[in-house]
Amino acid sequence: MTSWLDNLLFGYYPYICLAVFFIGSLLRFDRDQYTWKSDSSQLLRRGQLRLGSNLFHIGVLFLFFGHFFGMLTPHFVYEHFIGAGAKQLVAMVTGGIAGLLGFIGLTLLLHRRLTEPRIRATSKTSDIVIAVLLWVQLLLGLATIPLSAQHLDGSMMLLLAEWAQRIVTFRAGAPELLADAGWVFKAHMFLGMT
């Protein structure tokens, strides 16, 4: 059962997510390009907005580019400069700091959105659901740090990176690489794709 579920979630689901992302983005741009906005609540109350927004965006942008380059850069490109264990340690420290910044920022923004009556009244359910999903995603990402600290040789990081590289290059065998990955890694990956 686990093998079948791993194949579904980490073999087929990434391609479904990528197809929805690219095709959906093109269709939305073509049909409803003026709906690509967020309703600003800045005029309703500025408290917590500047700090929360800045912390969240700094953290998330660093995490996005860190994951993008960290997962998709083949090991042979950087192995002459930095070993897998050292790269993992750098990723844990810098990613942990960025994740914590993003988590604190999003917590402030969620608190603001849920406790301020005027902002709550103008918030869509989808705004709150997306913010909560991002909050859980950041929490799961932070939860991977203690697991990564249990094997500082970089082996799990290399397996996860190899999985991502096989997905984007359409090579077979990607789900099998995750057989020994913990559920926190898998949940973080699934929610990230979603």
JSON list of N, CA and C in Angstrom, two decimals, residues 34-91:
[
{"chain": "A", "resi": 34, "resn": "TYR", "atom": "N", "xyz": [-6.91, 40.58, -14.80]},
{"chain": "A", "resi": 34, "resn": "TYR", "atom": "CA", "xyz": [-7.09, 41.64, -13.81]},
{"chain": "A", "resi": 34, "resn": "TYR", "atom": "C", "xyz": [-7.55, 41.11, -12.46]},
{"chain": "A", "resi": 35, "resn": "THR", "atom": "N", "xyz": [-7.67, 39.80, -12.33]},
{"chain": "A", "resi": 35, "resn": "THR", "atom": "CA", "xyz": [-8.02, 39.20, -11.03]},
{"chain": "A", "resi": 35, "resn": "THR", "atom": "C", "xyz": [-6.76, 38.78, -10.28]},
{"chain": "A", "resi": 36, "resn": "TRP", "atom": "N", "xyz": [-5.57, 39.00, -10.83]},
{"chain": "A", "resi": 36, "resn": "TRP", "atom": "CA", "xyz": [-4.31, 38.65, -10.17]},
{"chain": "A", "resi": 36, "resn": "TRP", "atom": "C", "xyz": [-3.94, 39.77, -9.21]},
{"chain": "A", "resi": 37, "resn": "LYS", "atom": "N", "xyz": [-4.62, 39.82, -8.12]},
{"chain": "A", "resi": 37, "resn": "LYS", "atom": "CA", "xyz": [-4.37, 40.84, -7.12]},
{"chain": "A", "resi": 37, "resn": "LYS", "atom": "C", "xyz": [-4.84, 40.31, -5.77]},
{"chain": "A", "resi": 38, "resn": "SER", "atom": "N", "xyz": [-4.44, 41.01, -4.74]},
{"chain": "A", "resi": 38, "resn": "SER", "atom": "CA", "xyz": [-4.99, 40.70, -3.43]},
{"chain": "A", "resi": 38, "resn": "SER", "atom": "C", "xyz": [-5.70, 41.95, -2.94]},
{"chain": "A", "resi": 39, "resn": "ASP", "atom": "N", "xyz": [-6.76, 41.74, -2.22]},
{"chain": "A", "resi": 39, "resn": "ASP", "atom": "CA", "xyz": [-7.49, 42.88, -1.67]},
{"chain": "A", "resi": 39, "resn": "ASP", "atom": "C", "xyz": [-6.72, 43.42, -0.48]},
{"chain": "A", "resi": 40, "resn": "SER", "atom": "N", "xyz": [-6.32, 44.66, -0.58]},
{"chain": "A", "resi": 40, "resn": "SER", "atom": "CA", "xyz": [-5.51, 45.26, 0.46]},
{"chain": "A", "resi": 40, "resn": "SER", "atom": "C", "xyz": [-6.36, 45.59, 1.68]},
{"chain": "A", "resi": 41, "resn": "SER", "atom": "N", "xyz": [-5.79, 45.30, 2.85]},
{"chain": "A", "resi": 41, "resn": "SER", "atom": "CA", "xyz": [-6.45, 45.66, 4.10]},
{"chain": "A", "resi": 41, "resn": "SER", "atom": "C", "xyz": [-5.65, 46.74, 4.82]},
{"chain": "A", "resi": 42, "resn": "GLN", "atom": "N", "xyz": [-4.73, 47.35, 4.11]},
{"chain": "A", "resi": 42, "resn": "GLN", "atom": "CA", "xyz": [-3.83, 48.34, 4.70]},
{"chain": "A", "resi": 42, "resn": "GLN", "atom": "C", "xyz": [-4.59, 49.54, 5.24]},
{"chain": "A", "resi": 43, "resn": "LEU", "atom": "N", "xyz": [-5.64, 49.96, 4.54]},
{"chain": "A", "resi": 43, "resn": "LEU", "atom": "CA", "xyz": [-6.39, 51.12, 4.98]},
{"chain": "A", "resi": 43, "resn": "LEU", "atom": "C", "xyz": [-7.24, 50.83, 6.21]},
{"chain": "A", "resi": 44, "resn": "LEU", "atom": "N", "xyz": [-7.56, 49.56, 6.43]},
{"chain": "A", "resi": 44, "resn": "LEU", "atom": "CA", "xyz": [-8.41, 49.21, 7.56]},
{"chain": "A", "resi": 44, "resn": "LEU", "atom": "C", "xyz": [-7.64, 49.24, 8.88]},
{"chain": "A", "resi": 45, "resn": "ARG", "atom": "N", "xyz": [-6.39, 48.80, 8.85]},
{"chain": "A", "resi": 45, "resn": "ARG", "atom": "CA", "xyz": [-5.55, 48.82, 10.05]},
{"chain": "A", "resi": 45, "resn": "ARG", "atom": "C", "xyz": [-4.12, 48.49, 9.66]},
{"chain": "A", "resi": 46, "resn": "ARG", "atom": "N", "xyz": [-3.20, 49.37, 9.97]},
{"chain": "A", "resi": 46, "resn": "ARG", "atom": "CA", "xyz": [-1.81, 49.16, 9.59]},
{"chain": "A", "resi": 46, "resn": "ARG", "atom": "C", "xyz": [-1.05, 48.33, 10.61]},
{"chain": "A", "resi": 47, "resn": "GLY", "atom": "N", "xyz": [-1.52, 48.27, 11.84]},
{"chain": "A", "resi": 47, "resn": "GLY", "atom": "CA", "xyz": [-0.81, 47.54, 12.89]},
{"chain": "A", "resi": 47, "resn": "GLY", "atom": "C", "xyz": [-0.50, 46.11, 12.47]},
{"chain": "A", "resi": 48, "resn": "GLN", "atom": "N", "xyz": [0.66, 45.66, 12.71]},
{"chain": "A", "resi": 48, "resn": "GLN", "atom": "CA", "xyz": [1.18, 44.33, 12.40]},
{"chain": "A", "resi": 48, "resn": "GLN", "atom": "C", "xyz": [1.41, 44.09, 10.91]},
{"chain": "A", "resi": 49, "resn": "LEU", "atom": "N", "xyz": [0.88, 44.95, 10.05]},
{"chain": "A", "resi": 49, "resn": "LEU", "atom": "CA", "xyz": [1.00, 44.69, 8.61]},
{"chain": "A", "resi": 49, "resn": "LEU", "atom": "C", "xyz": [2.42, 44.83, 8.12]},
{"chain": "A", "resi": 50, "resn": "ARG", "atom": "N", "xyz": [3.07, 45.93, 8.43]},
{"chain": "A", "resi": 50, "resn": "ARG", "atom": "CA", "xyz": [4.41, 46.18, 7.89]},
{"chain": "A", "resi": 50, "resn": "ARG", "atom": "C", "xyz": [5.39, 45.11, 8.39]},
{"chain": "A", "resi": 51, "resn": "LEU", "atom": "N", "xyz": [5.44, 44.90, 9.70]},
{"chain": "A", "resi": 51, "resn": "LEU", "atom": "CA", "xyz": [6.38, 43.92, 10.26]},
{"chain": "A", "resi": 51, "resn": "LEU", "atom": "C", "xyz": [6.06, 42.51, 9.77]},
{"chain": "A", "resi": 52, "resn": "GLY", "atom": "N", "xyz": [4.80, 42.12, 9.88]},
{"chain": "A", "resi": 52, "resn": "GLY", "atom": "CA", "xyz": [4.40, 40.77, 9.47]},
{"chain": "A", "resi": 52, "resn": "GLY", "atom": "C", "xyz": [4.64, 40.52, 8.00]},
{"chain": "A", "resi": 53, "resn": "SER", "atom": "N", "xyz": [4.28, 41.48, 7.16]},
{"chain": "A", "resi": 53, "resn": "SER", "atom": "CA", "xyz": [4.45, 41.33, 5.72]},
{"chain": "A", "resi": 53, "resn": "SER", "atom": "C", "xyz": [5.92, 41.25, 5.33]},
{"chain": "A", "resi": 54, "resn": "ASN", "atom": "N", "xyz": [6.73, 42.13, 5.93]},
{"chain": "A", "resi": 54, "resn": "ASN", "atom": "CA", "xyz": [8.16, 42.11, 5.60]},
{"chain": "A", "resi": 54, "resn": "ASN", "atom": "C", "xyz": [8.82, 40.81, 6.06]},
{"chain": "A", "resi": 55, "resn": "LEU", "atom": "N", "xyz": [8.55, 40.38, 7.28]},
{"chain": "A", "resi": 55, "resn": "LEU", "atom": "CA", "xyz": [9.14, 39.12, 7.76]},
{"chain": "A", "resi": 55, "resn": "LEU", "atom": "C", "xyz": [8.71, 37.95, 6.89]},
{"chain": "A", "resi": 56, "resn": "PHE", "atom": "N", "xyz": [7.43, 37.88, 6.59]},
{"chain": "A", "resi": 56, "resn": "PHE", "atom": "CA", "xyz": [6.91, 36.78, 5.78]},
{"chain": "A", "resi": 56, "resn": "PHE", "atom": "C", "xyz": [7.55, 36.76, 4.40]},
{"chain": "A", "resi": 57, "resn": "HIS", "atom": "N", "xyz": [7.56, 37.89, 3.72]},
{"chain": "A", "resi": 57, "resn": "HIS", "atom": "CA", "xyz": [8.08, 37.92, 2.36]},
{"chain": "A", "resi": 57, "resn": "HIS", "atom": "C", "xyz": [9.59, 37.68, 2.29]},
{"chain": "A", "resi": 58, "resn": "ILE", "atom": "N", "xyz": [10.34, 38.25, 3.21]},
{"chain": "A", "resi": 58, "resn": "ILE", "atom": "CA", "xyz": [11.78, 37.99, 3.23]},
{"chain": "A", "resi": 58, "resn": "ILE", "atom": "C", "xyz": [12.04, 36.50, 3.44]},
{"chain": "A", "resi": 59, "resn": "GLY", "atom": "N", "xyz": [11.36, 35.92, 4.42]},
{"chain": "A", "resi": 59, "resn": "GLY", "atom": "CA", "xyz": [11.55, 34.50, 4.71]},
{"chain": "A", "resi": 59, "resn": "GLY", "atom": "C", "xyz": [11.15, 33.61, 3.55]},
{"chain": "A", "resi": 60, "resn": "VAL", "atom": "N", "xyz": [9.98, 33.86, 2.98]},
{"chain": "A", "resi": 60, "resn": "VAL", "atom": "CA", "xyz": [9.47, 32.99, 1.92]},
{"chain": "A", "resi": 60, "resn": "VAL", "atom": "C", "xyz": [10.28, 33.13, 0.63]},
{"chain": "A", "resi": 61, "resn": "LEU", "atom": "N", "xyz": [10.69, 34.34, 0.29]},
{"chain": "A", "resi": 61, "resn": "LEU", "atom": "CA", "xyz": [11.50, 34.50, -0.92]},
{"chain": "A", "resi": 61, "resn": "LEU", "atom": "C", "xyz": [12.85, 33.78, -0.78]},
{"chain": "A", "resi": 62, "resn": "PHE", "atom": "N", "xyz": [13.47, 33.91, 0.39]},
{"chain": "A", "resi": 62, "resn": "PHE", "atom": "CA", "xyz": [14.73, 33.19, 0.63]},
{"chain": "A", "resi": 62, "resn": "PHE", "atom": "C", "xyz": [14.50, 31.68, 0.54]},
{"chain": "A", "resi": 63, "resn": "LEU", "atom": "N", "xyz": [13.42, 31.20, 1.14]},
{"chain": "A", "resi": 63, "resn": "LEU", "atom": "CA", "xyz": [13.12, 29.76, 1.10]},
{"chain": "A", "resi": 63, "resn": "LEU", "atom": "C", "xyz": [12.83, 29.28, -0.31]},
{"chain": "A", "resi": 64, "resn": "PHE", "atom": "N", "xyz": [12.10, 30.07, -1.08]},
{"chain": "A", "resi": 64, "resn": "PHE", "atom": "CA", "xyz": [11.78, 29.67, -2.46]},
{"chain": "A", "resi": 64, "resn": "PHE", "atom": "C", "xyz": [13.06, 29.49, -3.28]},
{"chain": "A", "resi": 65, "resn": "PHE", "atom": "N", "xyz": [13.91, 30.51, -3.26]},
{"chain": "A", "resi": 65, "resn": "PHE", "atom": "CA", "xyz": [15.13, 30.42, -4.06]},
{"chain": "A", "resi": 65, "resn": "PHE", "atom": "C", "xyz": [16.10, 29.39, -3.49]},
{"chain": "A", "resi": 66, "resn": "GLY", "atom": "N", "xyz": [16.14, 29.26, -2.18]},
{"chain": "A", "resi": 66, "resn": "GLY", "atom": "CA", "xyz": [16.98, 28.23, -1.56]},
{"chain": "A", "resi": 66, "resn": "GLY", "atom": "C", "xyz": [16.55, 26.84, -1.97]},
{"chain": "A", "resi": 67, "resn": "HIS", "atom": "N", "xyz": [15.26, 26.57, -1.93]},
{"chain": "A", "resi": 67, "resn": "HIS", "atom": "CA", "xyz": [14.75, 25.27, -2.36]},
{"chain": "A", "resi": 67, "resn": "HIS", "atom": "C", "xyz": [14.98, 25.07, -3.86]},
{"chain": "A", "resi": 68, "resn": "PHE", "atom": "N", "xyz": [14.71, 26.11, -4.64]},
{"chain": "A", "resi": 68, "resn": "PHE", "atom": "CA", "xyz": [14.84, 26.00, -6.09]},
{"chain": "A", "resi": 68, "resn": "PHE", "atom": "C", "xyz": [16.26, 25.63, -6.49]},
{"chain": "A", "resi": 69, "resn": "PHE", "atom": "N", "xyz": [17.23, 26.42, -6.03]},
{"chain": "A", "resi": 69, "resn": "PHE", "atom": "CA", "xyz": [18.62, 26.15, -6.41]},
{"chain": "A", "resi": 69, "resn": "PHE", "atom": "C", "xyz": [19.20, 24.96, -5.64]},
{"chain": "A", "resi": 70, "resn": "GLY", "atom": "N", "xyz": [18.81, 24.82, -4.39]},
{"chain": "A", "resi": 70, "resn": "GLY", "atom": "CA", "xyz": [19.33, 23.72, -3.58]},
{"chain": "A", "resi": 70, "resn": "GLY", "atom": "C", "xyz": [18.88, 22.35, -4.06]},
{"chain": "A", "resi": 71, "resn": "MET", "atom": "N", "xyz": [17.64, 22.27, -4.50]},
{"chain": "A", "resi": 71, "resn": "MET", "atom": "CA", "xyz": [17.10, 20.98, -4.94]},
{"chain": "A", "resi": 71, "resn": "MET", "atom": "C", "xyz": [17.43, 20.67, -6.41]},
{"chain": "A", "resi": 72, "resn": "LEU", "atom": "N", "xyz": [17.52, 21.69, -7.23]},
{"chain": "A", "resi": 72, "resn": "LEU", "atom": "CA", "xyz": [17.67, 21.44, -8.66]},
{"chain": "A", "resi": 72, "resn": "LEU", "atom": "C", "xyz": [19.10, 21.56, -9.18]},
{"chain": "A", "resi": 73, "resn": "THR", "atom": "N", "xyz": [20.04, 21.97, -8.34]},
{"chain": "A", "resi": 73, "resn": "THR", "atom": "CA", "xyz": [21.43, 22.02, -8.76]},
{"chain": "A", "resi": 73, "resn": "THR", "atom": "C", "xyz": [22.05, 20.64, -8.52]},
{"chain": "A", "resi": 74, "resn": "PRO", "atom": "N", "xyz": [22.53, 20.00, -9.58]},
{"chain": "A", "resi": 74, "resn": "PRO", "atom": "CA", "xyz": [23.14, 18.67, -9.41]},
{"chain": "A", "resi": 74, "resn": "PRO", "atom": "C", "xyz": [24.35, 18.72, -8.47]},
{"chain": "A", "resi": 75, "resn": "HIS", "atom": "N", "xyz": [24.55, 17.64, -7.75]},
{"chain": "A", "resi": 75, "resn": "HIS", "atom": "CA", "xyz": [25.61, 17.55, -6.74]},
{"chain": "A", "resi": 75, "resn": "HIS", "atom": "C", "xyz": [27.00, 17.79, -7.35]},
{"chain": "A", "resi": 76, "resn": "PHE", "atom": "N", "xyz": [27.22, 17.32, -8.57]},
{"chain": "A", "resi": 76, "resn": "PHE", "atom": "CA", "xyz": [28.55, 17.45, -9.17]},
{"chain": "A", "resi": 76, "resn": "PHE", "atom": "C", "xyz": [28.94, 18.91, -9.41]},
{"chain": "A", "resi": 77, "resn": "VAL", "atom": "N", "xyz": [27.96, 19.81, -9.49]},
{"chain": "A", "resi": 77, "resn": "VAL", "atom": "CA", "xyz": [28.24, 21.22, -9.74]},
{"chain": "A", "resi": 77, "resn": "VAL", "atom": "C", "xyz": [28.94, 21.86, -8.53]},
{"chain": "A", "resi": 78, "resn": "TYR", "atom": "N", "xyz": [28.54, 21.48, -7.33]},
{"chain": "A", "resi": 78, "resn": "TYR", "atom": "CA", "xyz": [29.09, 22.14, -6.14]},
{"chain": "A", "resi": 78, "resn": "TYR", "atom": "C", "xyz": [29.97, 21.24, -5.28]},
{"chain": "A", "resi": 79, "resn": "GLU", "atom": "N", "xyz": [30.11, 19.96, -5.62]},
{"chain": "A", "resi": 79, "resn": "GLU", "atom": "CA", "xyz": [30.86, 19.05, -4.74]},
{"chain": "A", "resi": 79, "resn": "GLU", "atom": "C", "xyz": [32.34, 19.40, -4.60]},
{"chain": "A", "resi": 80, "resn": "HIS", "atom": "N", "xyz": [32.89, 20.14, -5.55]},
{"chain": "A", "resi": 80, "resn": "HIS", "atom": "CA", "xyz": [34.30, 20.55, -5.45]},
{"chain": "A", "resi": 80, "resn": "HIS", "atom": "C", "xyz": [34.48, 21.71, -4.47]},
{"chain": "A", "resi": 81, "resn": "PHE", "atom": "N", "xyz": [33.39, 22.43, -4.19]},
{"chain": "A", "resi": 81, "resn": "PHE", "atom": "CA", "xyz": [33.45, 23.60, -3.32]},
{"chain": "A", "resi": 81, "resn": "PHE", "atom": "C", "xyz": [32.94, 23.33, -1.91]},
{"chain": "A", "resi": 82, "resn": "ILE", "atom": "N", "xyz": [31.91, 22.50, -1.83]},
{"chain": "A", "resi": 82, "resn": "ILE", "atom": "CA", "xyz": [31.29, 22.23, -0.54]},
{"chain": "A", "resi": 82, "resn": "ILE", "atom": "C", "xyz": [30.73, 20.81, -0.55]},
{"chain": "A", "resi": 83, "resn": "GLY", "atom": "N", "xyz": [30.99, 20.09, 0.51]},
{"chain": "A", "resi": 83, "resn": "GLY", "atom": "CA", "xyz": [30.51, 18.72, 0.62]},
{"chain": "A", "resi": 83, "resn": "GLY", "atom": "C", "xyz": [29.01, 18.68, 0.93]},
{"chain": "A", "resi": 84, "resn": "ALA", "atom": "N", "xyz": [28.42, 17.50, 0.76]},
{"chain": "A", "resi": 84, "resn": "ALA", "atom": "CA", "xyz": [26.98, 17.35, 0.98]},
{"chain": "A", "resi": 84, "resn": "ALA", "atom": "C", "xyz": [26.61, 17.64, 2.44]},
{"chain": "A", "resi": 85, "resn": "GLY", "atom": "N", "xyz": [27.42, 17.18, 3.37]},
{"chain": "A", "resi": 85, "resn": "GLY", "atom": "CA", "xyz": [27.13, 17.43, 4.78]},
{"chain": "A", "resi": 85, "resn": "GLY", "atom": "C", "xyz": [27.19, 18.90, 5.13]},
{"chain": "A", "resi": 86, "resn": "ALA", "atom": "N", "xyz": [28.20, 19.59, 4.62]},
{"chain": "A", "resi": 86, "resn": "ALA", "atom": "CA", "xyz": [28.33, 21.03, 4.88]},
{"chain": "A", "resi": 86, "resn": "ALA", "atom": "C", "xyz": [27.19, 21.80, 4.22]},
{"chain": "A", "resi": 87, "resn": "LYS", "atom": "N", "xyz": [26.81, 21.39, 3.02]},
{"chain": "A", "resi": 87, "resn": "LYS", "atom": "CA", "xyz": [25.69, 22.05, 2.33]},
{"chain": "A", "resi": 87, "resn": "LYS", "atom": "C", "xyz": [24.41, 21.87, 3.13]},
{"chain": "A", "resi": 88, "resn": "GLN", "atom": "N", "xyz": [24.22, 20.67, 3.65]},
{"chain": "A", "resi": 88, "resn": "GLN", "atom": "CA", "xyz": [23.02, 20.42, 4.45]},
{"chain": "A", "resi": 88, "resn": "GLN", "atom": "C", "xyz": [23.00, 21.29, 5.70]},
{"chain": "A", "resi": 89, "resn": "LEU", "atom": "N", "xyz": [24.15, 21.41, 6.34]},
{"chain": "A", "resi": 89, "resn": "LEU", "atom": "CA", "xyz": [24.23, 22.24, 7.54]},
{"chain": "A", "resi": 89, "resn": "LEU", "atom": "C", "xyz": [23.93, 23.71, 7.22]},
{"chain": "A", "resi": 90, "resn": "VAL", "atom": "N", "xyz": [24.48, 24.20, 6.12]},
{"chain": "A", "resi": 90, "resn": "VAL", "atom": "CA", "xyz": [24.19, 25.58, 5.68]},
{"chain": "A", "resi": 90, "resn": "VAL", "atom": "C", "xyz": [22.70, 25.73, 5.39]},
{"chain": "A", "resi": 91, "resn": "ALA", "atom": "N", "xyz": [22.12, 24.75, 4.72]},
{"chain": "A", "resi": 91, "resn": "ALA", "atom": "CA", "xyz": [20.69, 24.80, 4.40]},
{"chain": "A", "resi": 91, "resn": "ALA", "atom": "C", "xyz": [19.84, 24.76, 5.66]}
]
